Short mmCIF file of C-alpha atoms in Angstrom, two decimals:
data_model
loop_
_atom_site.label_atom_id
_atom_site.label_comp_id
_atom_site.label_asym_id
_atom_site.label_seq_id
_atom_site.Cartn_x
_atom_site.Cartn_y
_atom_site.Cartn_z
CA UNK D 1 26.99 9.23 2.86
CA UNK D 2 23.39 9.13 4.13
CA UNK D 3 22.83 6.97 7.20
CA UNK D 4 19.44 6.24 8.75
CA UNK D 5 19.03 4.85 12.22
CA UNK D 6 15.93 3.69 13.94
CA UNK D 7 15.47 3.46 17.72
CA UNK D 8 14.42 1.22 19.29
CA UNK D 9 15.31 -1.97 17.49
CA UNK D 10 12.45 -3.74 19.09
CA UNK D 11 9.49 -2.67 21.15
CA UNK D 12 6.76 -4.65 22.93
CA UNK D 13 3.65 -2.97 24.26
CA UNK D 14 0.23 -4.00 25.56
CA UNK D 15 -2.78 -3.62 23.25
CA UNK D 16 -4.34 -0.20 23.28
CA UNK D 17 -1.25 1.91 24.05
CA UNK D 18 -0.15 4.89 21.94
CA UNK D 19 3.55 4.55 20.78
CA UNK D 20 6.18 6.38 18.98
CA UNK D 21 8.90 5.05 16.69
CA UNK D 22 11.90 7.18 15.97
CA UNK D 23 14.12 7.64 12.88
CA UNK D 24 17.18 9.79 12.34
CA UNK D 25 19.13 10.57 9.32
CA UNK D 26 22.56 12.27 8.81
CA UNK D 27 22.18 14.34 5.73
CA UNK D 28 19.16 16.73 5.48
CA UNK D 29 19.29 16.93 1.75
CA UNK D 30 16.35 14.56 1.20
CA UNK D 31 13.51 14.61 -1.30
CA UNK D 32 11.04 12.84 1.01
CA UNK D 33 10.81 10.27 3.84
CA UNK D 34 8.75 7.29 3.75
CA UNK D 35 7.55 4.87 6.43
CA UNK D 36 6.93 1.16 5.49
CA UNK D 37 5.62 -1.74 7.29
CA UNK D 38 6.99 -5.30 6.69
CA UNK D 39 5.40 -8.58 7.87
CA UNK D 40 7.70 -11.53 8.35
CA UNK D 41 8.93 -12.82 4.99
CA UNK D 42 6.95 -10.37 2.98
CA UNK D 43 7.57 -7.31 0.95
CA UNK D 44 7.26 -3.74 2.16
CA UNK D 45 3.91 -1.92 2.46
CA UNK D 46 4.01 1.87 2.23
CA UNK D 47 2.32 3.57 5.15
CA UNK D 48 3.06 7.34 4.74
CA UNK D 49 5.21 9.56 2.72
CA UNK D 50 6.28 13.12 3.79
CA UNK D 51 7.72 15.42 1.31
CA UNK D 52 10.79 17.40 2.36
CA UNK D 53 8.61 20.66 2.41
CA UNK D 54 6.02 19.05 4.77
CA UNK D 55 6.06 18.67 8.57
CA UNK D 56 3.64 15.76 8.96
CA UNK D 57 1.26 13.34 7.35
CA UNK D 58 -1.74 11.35 8.76
CA UNK D 59 -3.47 8.19 7.83
CA UNK D 60 -5.99 6.67 10.17
CA UNK D 61 -4.33 5.80 13.42
CA UNK D 62 -0.79 6.72 12.13
CA UNK D 63 0.85 10.20 12.12
CA UNK D 64 4.35 10.79 10.90
CA UNK D 65 6.42 13.91 11.45
CA UNK D 66 9.36 15.29 9.83
CA UNK D 67 12.03 17.73 11.12
CA UNK D 68 14.49 17.94 8.26
CA UNK D 69 16.78 20.34 9.90
CA UNK D 70 17.47 18.13 12.88
CA UNK D 71 17.34 15.00 10.69
CA UNK D 72 14.56 13.29 12.67
CA UNK D 73 11.20 11.68 11.94
CA UNK D 74 8.74 9.96 14.24
CA UNK D 75 5.85 7.57 13.49
CA UNK D 76 3.08 7.81 16.06
CA UNK D 77 0.70 4.91 16.32
CA UNK D 78 -2.51 5.48 18.24
CA UNK D 79 -4.63 2.89 20.05
CA UNK D 80 -2.25 -0.02 19.09
CA UNK D 81 -3.77 -3.34 17.97
CA UNK D 82 -2.29 -6.81 17.76
CA UNK D 83 -2.60 -6.54 14.04
CA UNK D 84 -0.05 -3.63 14.13
CA UNK D 85 2.71 -6.18 15.03
CA UNK D 86 5.30 -5.98 12.17
CA UNK D 87 8.67 -4.39 11.51
CA UNK D 88 8.50 -0.63 10.66
CA UNK D 89 11.13 0.73 8.35
CA UNK D 90 11.97 4.38 7.75
CA UNK D 91 13.59 5.37 4.44
CA UNK D 92 14.79 8.59 3.10
CA UNK D 93 14.78 9.46 -0.66
CA UNK D 94 18.12 10.77 -2.03
CA UNK D 95 20.29 10.78 -5.16
CA UNK D 96 21.46 13.08 -7.77
CA UNK D 97 19.14 14.40 -10.35
CA UNK D 98 16.12 13.09 -8.54
CA UNK D 99 17.14 9.64 -8.55
CA UNK D 100 14.99 9.09 -5.46
CA UNK D 101 16.78 5.90 -4.33
CA UNK D 102 15.86 4.98 -0.82
CA UNK D 103 18.25 4.66 2.14
CA UNK D 104 16.72 2.44 4.91
CA UNK D 105 17.09 2.12 8.57
CA UNK D 106 17.35 -1.30 10.18
CA UNK D 107 13.76 -1.16 11.37
CA UNK D 108 11.81 -1.30 14.61
CA UNK D 109 10.32 -4.79 15.27
CA UNK D 110 7.06 -4.01 17.04
CA UNK D 111 4.96 -6.51 19.13
CA UNK D 112 1.54 -5.67 20.38
CA UNK D 113 0.49 -7.95 23.15
CA UNK D 114 -3.31 -8.76 23.49
CA UNK G 1 -1.79 -5.46 -4.42
CA UNK G 2 1.00 -3.21 -4.98
CA UNK G 3 0.99 -3.49 -8.71
CA UNK G 4 4.30 -5.25 -8.81
CA UNK G 5 4.82 -8.97 -9.18
CA UNK G 6 8.06 -10.87 -8.87
CA UNK G 7 8.97 -14.37 -9.99
CA UNK G 8 9.96 -16.77 -8.45
CA UNK G 9 9.03 -16.07 -4.99
CA UNK G 10 11.68 -18.43 -3.61
CA UNK G 11 14.83 -19.79 -5.25
CA UNK G 12 17.13 -22.35 -3.79
CA UNK G 13 20.32 -22.90 -5.75
CA UNK G 14 23.84 -24.32 -5.32
CA UNK G 15 26.90 -22.20 -5.16
CA UNK G 16 28.33 -21.34 -8.52
CA UNK G 17 25.05 -21.60 -10.35
CA UNK G 18 23.40 -18.67 -12.21
CA UNK G 19 19.89 -17.37 -11.18
CA UNK G 20 17.55 -14.92 -12.89
CA UNK G 21 14.74 -13.01 -11.23
CA UNK G 22 11.95 -11.20 -12.78
CA UNK G 23 9.92 -8.06 -11.86
CA UNK G 24 6.70 -7.14 -13.50
CA UNK G 25 4.86 -3.90 -12.92
CA UNK G 26 1.14 -4.33 -13.87
CA UNK G 27 1.41 -1.18 -15.98
CA UNK G 28 4.10 0.83 -17.45
CA UNK G 29 6.21 2.99 -15.03
CA UNK G 30 9.11 5.14 -15.77
CA UNK G 31 11.36 4.25 -12.85
CA UNK G 32 12.01 0.75 -11.58
CA UNK G 33 14.28 -0.05 -8.57
CA UNK G 34 16.09 -3.18 -7.28
CA UNK G 35 16.99 -3.60 -3.60
CA UNK G 36 18.47 -6.35 -1.58
CA UNK G 37 17.49 -7.14 2.01
CA UNK G 38 19.47 -9.52 4.23
CA UNK G 39 18.06 -10.90 7.47
CA UNK G 40 17.46 -8.36 10.16
CA UNK G 41 18.55 -5.44 7.97
CA UNK G 42 16.78 -2.78 6.05
CA UNK G 43 16.75 -3.05 2.18
CA UNK G 44 19.72 -1.75 0.31
CA UNK G 45 19.69 -0.04 -3.15
CA UNK G 46 21.20 -2.00 -5.94
CA UNK G 47 20.24 -0.23 -9.14
CA UNK G 48 17.44 1.72 -10.95
CA UNK G 49 16.07 2.28 -14.43
CA UNK G 50 14.54 5.17 -16.08
CA UNK G 51 12.58 3.51 -18.85
CA UNK G 52 15.13 1.28 -20.60
CA UNK G 53 18.21 3.06 -19.21
CA UNK G 54 19.97 1.81 -16.19
CA UNK G 55 21.01 5.15 -14.57
CA UNK G 56 22.76 4.08 -11.42
CA UNK G 57 24.27 1.01 -9.86
CA UNK G 58 25.38 0.50 -6.30
CA UNK G 59 28.79 -0.64 -5.32
CA UNK G 60 26.96 -3.71 -3.94
CA UNK G 61 26.37 -4.73 -7.52
CA UNK G 62 29.48 -6.65 -8.34
CA UNK G 63 30.19 -7.66 -11.82
CA UNK G 64 28.52 -10.93 -11.27
CA UNK G 65 25.27 -9.04 -11.21
CA UNK G 66 23.48 -7.67 -14.11
CA UNK G 67 20.15 -6.13 -14.59
CA UNK G 68 18.02 -5.19 -17.67
CA UNK G 69 14.77 -3.58 -18.61
CA UNK G 70 14.15 -4.28 -22.20
CA UNK G 71 11.28 -1.96 -23.70
CA UNK G 72 11.05 -0.22 -20.39
CA UNK G 73 8.51 -2.70 -18.99
CA UNK G 74 9.60 -5.73 -16.93
CA UNK G 75 13.01 -6.07 -15.44
CA UNK G 76 15.40 -8.98 -14.79
CA UNK G 77 18.20 -9.31 -12.43
CA UNK G 78 20.81 -12.06 -13.02
CA UNK G 79 23.42 -13.27 -10.58
CA UNK G 80 26.31 -15.39 -12.04
CA UNK G 81 28.36 -17.83 -10.15
CA UNK G 82 26.27 -17.32 -7.07
CA UNK G 83 27.96 -17.23 -3.57
CA UNK G 84 26.53 -17.91 -0.15
CA UNK G 85 26.74 -14.22 0.68
CA UNK G 86 24.21 -13.53 -2.17
CA UNK G 87 21.47 -15.16 0.02
CA UNK G 88 18.95 -12.42 0.61
CA UNK G 89 15.48 -11.10 -0.30
CA UNK G 90 15.56 -9.27 -3.62
CA UNK G 91 12.99 -6.65 -3.87
CA UNK G 92 11.56 -4.60 -6.90
CA UNK G 93 9.94 -1.20 -6.49
CA UNK G 94 8.21 1.27 -8.86
CA UNK G 95 7.04 4.72 -8.20
CA UNK G 96 3.43 5.50 -8.34
CA UNK G 97 1.54 8.73 -7.41
CA UNK G 98 3.26 11.38 -5.34
CA UNK G 99 6.71 9.89 -5.39
CA UNK G 100 5.68 6.81 -3.16
CA UNK G 101 7.71 3.63 -3.81
CA UNK G 102 5.69 0.59 -4.05
CA UNK G 103 7.43 -2.82 -3.51
CA UNK G 104 6.70 -6.21 -4.89
CA UNK G 105 6.54 -9.28 -2.65
CA UNK G 106 10.24 -10.16 -3.32
CA UNK G 107 12.27 -13.05 -4.20
CA UNK G 108 13.98 -14.99 -1.42
CA UNK G 109 17.19 -16.46 -2.72
CA UNK G 110 18.99 -19.17 -0.72
CA UNK G 111 22.45 -20.31 -1.91
CA UNK G 112 23.61 -23.54 -0.48
#
């Protein structure tokens, strides 16, 4: 059974710092890995998707890496801003016959202090 | 706008009542997923559709839960005889370009 773990559960940093969020998964047989952002009481916003054959993806100040063999992914946020405060969720895509159902970690609650 | 709307956004009901949620993609998509998220946890997969066909159901989906997707467009999720443990956010998602899953805003269910 695929399990996804995110460390740390919560993180508080001053504005302007670069930071790294970690995600690990137990089964390397994944189709892709997706990072999401969730604001309180809201749905999920997709940030980045890394296909299983890729090593990293970048979007603006965000960079996500994937090491499938070791079951790890990181989300790097550069020059953090108060507007980055949210919960960040990592999810791996699994399932027979390309079902692509997502298995999520519990998330990292990020607070950027002005 | 993720291209997915959900209705209602909030639902408060008494234990034992039936509730129905609706998910509407703005355009037709082959695959549609339902997830459930409890407070402080990541979402958990419930079920998914390929067009009209419901292809997989999680063990979380007890026999009190039923989902449909008539004509392969919108989808409904019904919970019969609700229990307090059903209180959660119910999320719908579709796949757009390059395998990315896009989520609707969710329906928050509170069972009293």
